[in-house]
mmCIF file of C-alpha atoms in Angstrom:
data_model
loop_
_atom_site.group_PDB
_atom_site.id
_atom_site.type_symbol
_atom_site.label_atom_id
_atom_site.label_comp_id
_atom_site.label_asym_id
_atom_site.label_seq_id
_atom_site.Cartn_x
_atom_site.Cartn_y
_atom_site.Cartn_z
ATOM 1 C CA MET U 1 -26.595 -20.692 -143.346
ATOM 2 C CA ARG U 2 -25.857 -22.458 -146.626
ATOM 3 C CA ILE U 3 -28.848 -23.890 -148.462
ATOM 4 C CA PHE U 4 -29.453 -25.704 -151.710
ATOM 5 C CA VAL U 5 -32.747 -24.698 -153.292
ATOM 6 C CA ASP U 6 -34.495 -27.254 -155.509
ATOM 7 C CA THR U 7 -35.603 -26.151 -158.959
ATOM 8 C CA ASN U 8 -39.278 -26.104 -157.984
ATOM 9 C CA VAL U 9 -38.632 -23.386 -155.384
ATOM 10 C CA LEU U 10 -37.216 -21.061 -158.032
ATOM 11 C CA PHE U 11 -40.639 -20.300 -159.465
ATOM 12 C CA PRO U 12 -42.840 -18.442 -159.043
ATOM 13 C CA PHE U 13 -40.274 -15.728 -159.441
ATOM 14 C CA SER U 14 -41.293 -13.870 -156.257
ATOM 15 C CA VAL U 15 -39.904 -16.696 -154.101
ATOM 16 C CA MET U 16 -36.729 -16.985 -156.183
ATOM 17 C CA ASP U 17 -36.244 -13.229 -155.993
ATOM 18 C CA PHE U 18 -36.647 -13.254 -152.201
ATOM 19 C CA PHE U 19 -34.228 -16.152 -151.710
ATOM 20 C CA LEU U 20 -31.622 -14.422 -153.887
ATOM 21 C CA ALA U 21 -32.157 -11.083 -152.104
ATOM 22 C CA LEU U 22 -31.523 -12.843 -148.791
ATOM 23 C CA THR U 23 -28.286 -14.147 -150.304
ATOM 24 C CA GLU U 24 -27.322 -10.646 -151.472
ATOM 25 C CA ASP U 25 -27.830 -9.391 -147.914
ATOM 26 C CA ALA U 26 -25.810 -12.283 -146.419
ATOM 27 C CA VAL U 27 -28.795 -13.587 -144.455
ATOM 28 C CA HIS U 28 -28.217 -17.005 -145.978
ATOM 29 C CA GLU U 29 -26.260 -18.415 -148.887
ATOM 30 C CA VAL U 30 -28.073 -20.100 -151.761
ATOM 31 C CA ILE U 31 -25.701 -22.506 -153.477
ATOM 32 C CA TRP U 32 -26.232 -23.638 -157.061
ATOM 33 C CA THR U 33 -24.955 -25.964 -159.760
ATOM 34 C CA GLU U 34 -25.023 -25.906 -163.533
ATOM 35 C CA VAL U 35 -27.423 -28.872 -163.339
ATOM 36 C CA LEU U 36 -29.835 -26.780 -161.234
ATOM 37 C CA LEU U 37 -29.695 -23.746 -163.510
ATOM 38 C CA GLY U 38 -30.057 -25.899 -166.629
ATOM 39 C CA GLU U 39 -33.068 -27.685 -165.185
ATOM 40 C CA TRP U 40 -34.637 -24.371 -164.157
ATOM 41 C CA GLU U 41 -34.186 -22.931 -167.652
ATOM 42 C CA ARG U 42 -35.730 -26.002 -169.292
ATOM 43 C CA VAL U 43 -38.725 -26.130 -166.939
ATOM 44 C CA ILE U 44 -39.477 -22.407 -166.889
ATOM 45 C CA VAL U 45 -39.439 -22.236 -170.704
ATOM 46 C CA ARG U 46 -41.391 -25.493 -171.128
ATOM 47 C CA GLU U 47 -44.132 -24.179 -168.828
ATOM 48 C CA ASN U 48 -44.247 -20.875 -170.741
ATOM 49 C CA ARG U 49 -43.375 -18.820 -167.665
ATOM 50 C CA ARG U 50 -40.412 -17.151 -169.403
ATOM 51 C CA SER U 51 -39.002 -16.947 -172.892
ATOM 52 C CA PRO U 52 -35.729 -18.752 -173.598
ATOM 53 C CA ARG U 53 -33.954 -15.389 -173.755
ATOM 54 C CA SER U 54 -35.424 -14.242 -170.421
ATOM 55 C CA ALA U 55 -34.612 -17.544 -168.698
ATOM 56 C CA ALA U 56 -31.042 -17.405 -169.996
ATOM 57 C CA ALA U 57 -30.717 -13.831 -168.711
ATOM 58 C CA VAL U 58 -31.805 -14.906 -165.218
ATOM 59 C CA THR U 59 -29.333 -17.787 -165.043
ATOM 60 C CA ALA U 60 -26.580 -15.556 -166.451
ATOM 61 C CA ALA U 61 -27.300 -13.046 -163.673
ATOM 62 C CA ILE U 62 -27.013 -15.775 -161.040
ATOM 63 C CA ARG U 63 -23.685 -16.870 -162.503
ATOM 64 C CA THR U 64 -22.482 -13.256 -162.579
ATOM 65 C CA PHE U 65 -23.633 -12.108 -159.147
ATOM 66 C CA PHE U 66 -23.123 -15.324 -157.172
ATOM 67 C CA PRO U 67 -20.119 -17.111 -158.731
ATOM 68 C CA GLU U 68 -18.723 -18.090 -155.334
ATOM 69 C CA ASN U 69 -21.965 -19.961 -154.586
ATOM 70 C CA GLN U 70 -21.485 -22.455 -157.406
ATOM 71 C CA VAL U 71 -20.799 -26.065 -156.486
ATOM 72 C CA LYS U 72 -18.603 -27.438 -159.265
ATOM 73 C CA GLU U 73 -19.381 -30.890 -160.662
ATOM 74 C CA GLU U 74 -16.062 -32.336 -159.552
ATOM 75 C CA ALA U 75 -17.022 -31.571 -155.949
ATOM 76 C CA TYR U 76 -20.186 -33.680 -155.980
ATOM 77 C CA LEU U 77 -20.364 -36.084 -158.955
ATOM 78 C CA HIS U 78 -18.749 -38.903 -156.964
ATOM 79 C CA LEU U 79 -21.595 -38.633 -154.416
ATOM 80 C CA VAL U 80 -24.486 -38.940 -156.899
ATOM 81 C CA PRO U 81 -24.546 -42.792 -156.958
ATOM 82 C CA HIS U 82 -24.850 -42.790 -153.162
ATOM 83 C CA MET U 83 -27.870 -40.476 -153.060
ATOM 84 C CA HIS U 84 -31.436 -41.721 -152.738
ATOM 85 C CA GLY U 85 -34.501 -40.716 -154.723
ATOM 86 C CA LYS U 86 -36.333 -41.575 -157.929
ATOM 87 C CA ASP U 87 -35.480 -38.458 -159.946
ATOM 88 C CA VAL U 88 -31.921 -38.334 -161.287
ATOM 89 C CA ASP U 89 -31.827 -34.522 -161.024
ATOM 90 C CA ASP U 90 -32.837 -34.793 -157.361
ATOM 91 C CA ARG U 91 -29.876 -37.068 -156.678
ATOM 92 C CA TYR U 92 -27.566 -34.493 -158.270
ATOM 93 C CA HIS U 93 -29.129 -31.782 -156.100
ATOM 94 C CA ALA U 94 -28.760 -33.873 -152.935
ATOM 95 C CA ALA U 95 -25.127 -34.660 -153.772
ATOM 96 C CA ALA U 96 -24.348 -30.984 -154.345
ATOM 97 C CA ALA U 97 -25.998 -30.032 -151.051
ATOM 98 C CA VAL U 98 -23.891 -32.622 -149.215
ATOM 99 C CA ALA U 99 -20.649 -31.663 -150.983
ATOM 100 C CA ALA U 100 -21.156 -27.966 -150.273
ATOM 101 C CA GLY U 101 -21.924 -28.485 -146.606
ATOM 102 C CA ALA U 102 -25.450 -27.127 -146.919
ATOM 103 C CA GLU U 103 -27.499 -27.081 -143.748
ATOM 104 C CA ALA U 104 -30.748 -27.459 -145.673
ATOM 105 C CA LEU U 105 -32.114 -28.592 -149.004
ATOM 106 C CA VAL U 106 -35.225 -26.511 -149.621
ATOM 107 C CA THR U 107 -37.894 -28.058 -151.860
ATOM 108 C CA TRP U 108 -41.644 -28.173 -152.364
ATOM 109 C CA ASN U 109 -41.247 -31.932 -152.943
ATOM 110 C CA VAL U 110 -39.963 -32.913 -149.512
ATOM 111 C CA GLN U 111 -41.086 -36.503 -150.120
ATOM 112 C CA ASP U 112 -38.664 -36.796 -153.066
ATOM 113 C CA PHE U 113 -35.626 -36.374 -150.809
ATOM 114 C CA PRO U 114 -35.384 -39.114 -148.178
ATOM 115 C CA PRO U 115 -34.512 -37.147 -145.027
ATOM 116 C CA LEU U 116 -32.548 -39.769 -143.085
ATOM 117 C CA PRO U 117 -29.696 -40.283 -145.563
ATOM 118 C CA LEU U 118 -29.289 -36.518 -145.940
ATOM 119 C CA ALA U 119 -29.519 -35.939 -142.188
ATOM 120 C CA GLY U 120 -26.528 -38.239 -141.853
ATOM 121 C CA HIS U 121 -24.617 -35.570 -143.784
ATOM 122 C CA GLY U 122 -26.042 -32.687 -141.741
ATOM 123 C CA VAL U 123 -28.562 -31.646 -144.403
ATOM 124 C CA ARG U 124 -32.188 -31.074 -143.410
ATOM 125 C CA VAL U 125 -34.955 -31.295 -146.022
ATOM 126 C CA LEU U 126 -37.462 -28.451 -145.621
ATOM 127 C CA ASP U 127 -40.250 -26.877 -147.630
ATOM 128 C CA PRO U 128 -39.765 -23.148 -148.371
ATOM 129 C CA ASP U 129 -42.466 -21.995 -145.958
ATOM 130 C CA THR U 130 -40.990 -23.938 -143.033
ATOM 131 C CA TYR U 131 -37.470 -22.829 -143.927
ATOM 132 C CA LEU U 132 -38.432 -19.148 -144.094
ATOM 133 C CA CYS U 133 -40.375 -19.402 -140.811
ATOM 134 C CA GLU U 134 -37.315 -20.881 -139.095
ATOM 135 C CA LEU U 135 -35.006 -18.287 -140.633
ATOM 136 C CA HIS U 136 -37.380 -15.507 -139.600
ATOM 137 C CA GLU U 137 -37.407 -16.837 -136.047
ATOM 138 C CA MET U 138 -33.595 -16.614 -135.951
ATOM 139 C CA MET U 139 -33.136 -13.357 -137.873
ATOM 140 C CA PRO U 140 -36.346 -11.282 -137.882
ATOM 141 C CA ASP U 141 -34.652 -7.902 -138.310
ATOM 142 C CA GLU U 142 -32.503 -9.054 -141.208
ATOM 143 C CA ILE U 143 -35.486 -10.652 -142.957
ATOM 144 C CA ARG U 144 -37.545 -7.478 -142.534
ATOM 145 C CA GLU U 145 -34.690 -5.313 -143.870
ATOM 146 C CA THR U 146 -34.299 -7.485 -146.971
ATOM 147 C CA PHE U 147 -38.048 -7.527 -147.537
ATOM 148 C CA LEU U 148 -38.301 -3.729 -147.277
ATOM 149 C CA ARG U 149 -35.252 -3.247 -149.511
ATOM 150 C CA MET U 150 -36.883 -5.410 -152.174
ATOM 151 C CA VAL U 151 -40.085 -3.375 -151.970
ATOM 152 C CA ALA U 152 -38.131 -0.106 -152.262
ATOM 153 C CA GLU U 153 -36.271 -1.383 -155.338
ATOM 154 C CA LYS U 154 -39.445 -2.302 -157.226
ATOM 155 C CA SER U 155 -40.138 0.725 -159.378
ATOM 156 C CA SER U 156 -41.661 -0.527 -162.608
ATOM 157 C CA PRO U 157 -44.335 -0.701 -161.358
ATOM 158 C CA PRO U 158 -43.796 0.279 -157.726
ATOM 159 C CA ILE U 159 -45.344 -2.036 -155.153
ATOM 160 C CA SER U 160 -46.285 -1.726 -151.511
ATOM 161 C CA PRO U 161 -45.090 -4.009 -148.722
ATOM 162 C CA GLU U 162 -48.603 -5.471 -148.650
ATOM 163 C CA ASP U 163 -48.436 -6.231 -152.391
ATOM 164 C CA MET U 164 -45.073 -7.968 -151.966
ATOM 165 C CA ALA U 165 -46.365 -9.945 -148.993
ATOM 166 C CA GLY U 166 -49.395 -10.978 -151.040
ATOM 167 C CA ARG U 167 -47.191 -12.194 -153.886
ATOM 168 C CA LEU U 168 -45.141 -14.308 -151.507
ATOM 169 C CA ALA U 169 -48.242 -15.702 -149.795
ATOM 170 C CA ARG U 170 -49.797 -16.647 -153.145
ATOM 171 C CA ALA U 171 -46.505 -18.304 -154.091
ATOM 172 C CA GLY U 172 -46.918 -20.702 -151.160
ATOM 173 C CA VAL U 173 -45.075 -19.180 -148.207
ATOM 174 C CA SER U 174 -48.207 -18.002 -146.415
ATOM 175 C CA ARG U 175 -47.181 -19.085 -142.883
ATOM 176 C CA PHE U 176 -43.970 -17.106 -143.264
ATOM 177 C CA VAL U 177 -45.878 -14.042 -144.485
ATOM 178 C CA LYS U 178 -48.280 -14.338 -141.545
ATOM 179 C CA GLU U 179 -45.382 -14.520 -139.066
ATOM 180 C CA MET U 180 -43.638 -11.602 -140.711
ATOM 181 C CA ARG U 181 -46.790 -9.465 -140.630
ATOM 182 C CA GLU U 182 -47.254 -10.210 -136.927
ATOM 183 C CA ARG U 183 -43.767 -8.906 -136.133
ATOM 184 C CA VAL U 184 -43.711 -5.825 -138.347
#
C-alpha cells in the first residue's frame, strides 16, 4: 500500500519512526516530496523539537534510505491548481499523493483535505490511528514483527515493548495500540 503522510504525522518522532520502519519492512510504502521534507524541517525546528542539524540529518536519512519513494515535482506540479484546501502545502501534498497513486493520505488534519475530490483519484484521507488500525487488521503478523524489531533495535536506552506501545499511544495512535495489545 502506498501512502502519503502529511507533515503533522511525522512528529512526534515515535509515529514517524514506526511509519518508516513499516516502509523498511515493505508493509507499506511511505512516499515523500521535497516540499514535505522541507516543511517538516521548518516546523520541527520552529517548535524546538529538533535542532536544525538534527532535522537536516533526519531528512537526509530519508533521502538516502528511501530514494525510490520520492515523488518528483514534475510528476505532480501540474495537479496542484486542481487540488482543494486552504493551505498551499496541503494542495502540494494532495497532488503528490494523486500523482504517485497513493491509496491513502494520512493526516491528523483530515478536515483540511476534502475527501471527495481525492476519492475520485482513489486516495482516501485517514487519520494515523484509523490507518494503522486498518493496516493491522490486514497484516497483523507483519505489524507485530516490525514493532518487535523496532523494540529490539532500541539500545540507547533499551526499551520494552510496553514502553514502545506507551510512546505510540501518547503520540495519538491509542486505538491502534489497544488493538495490537489485544492480538499479541
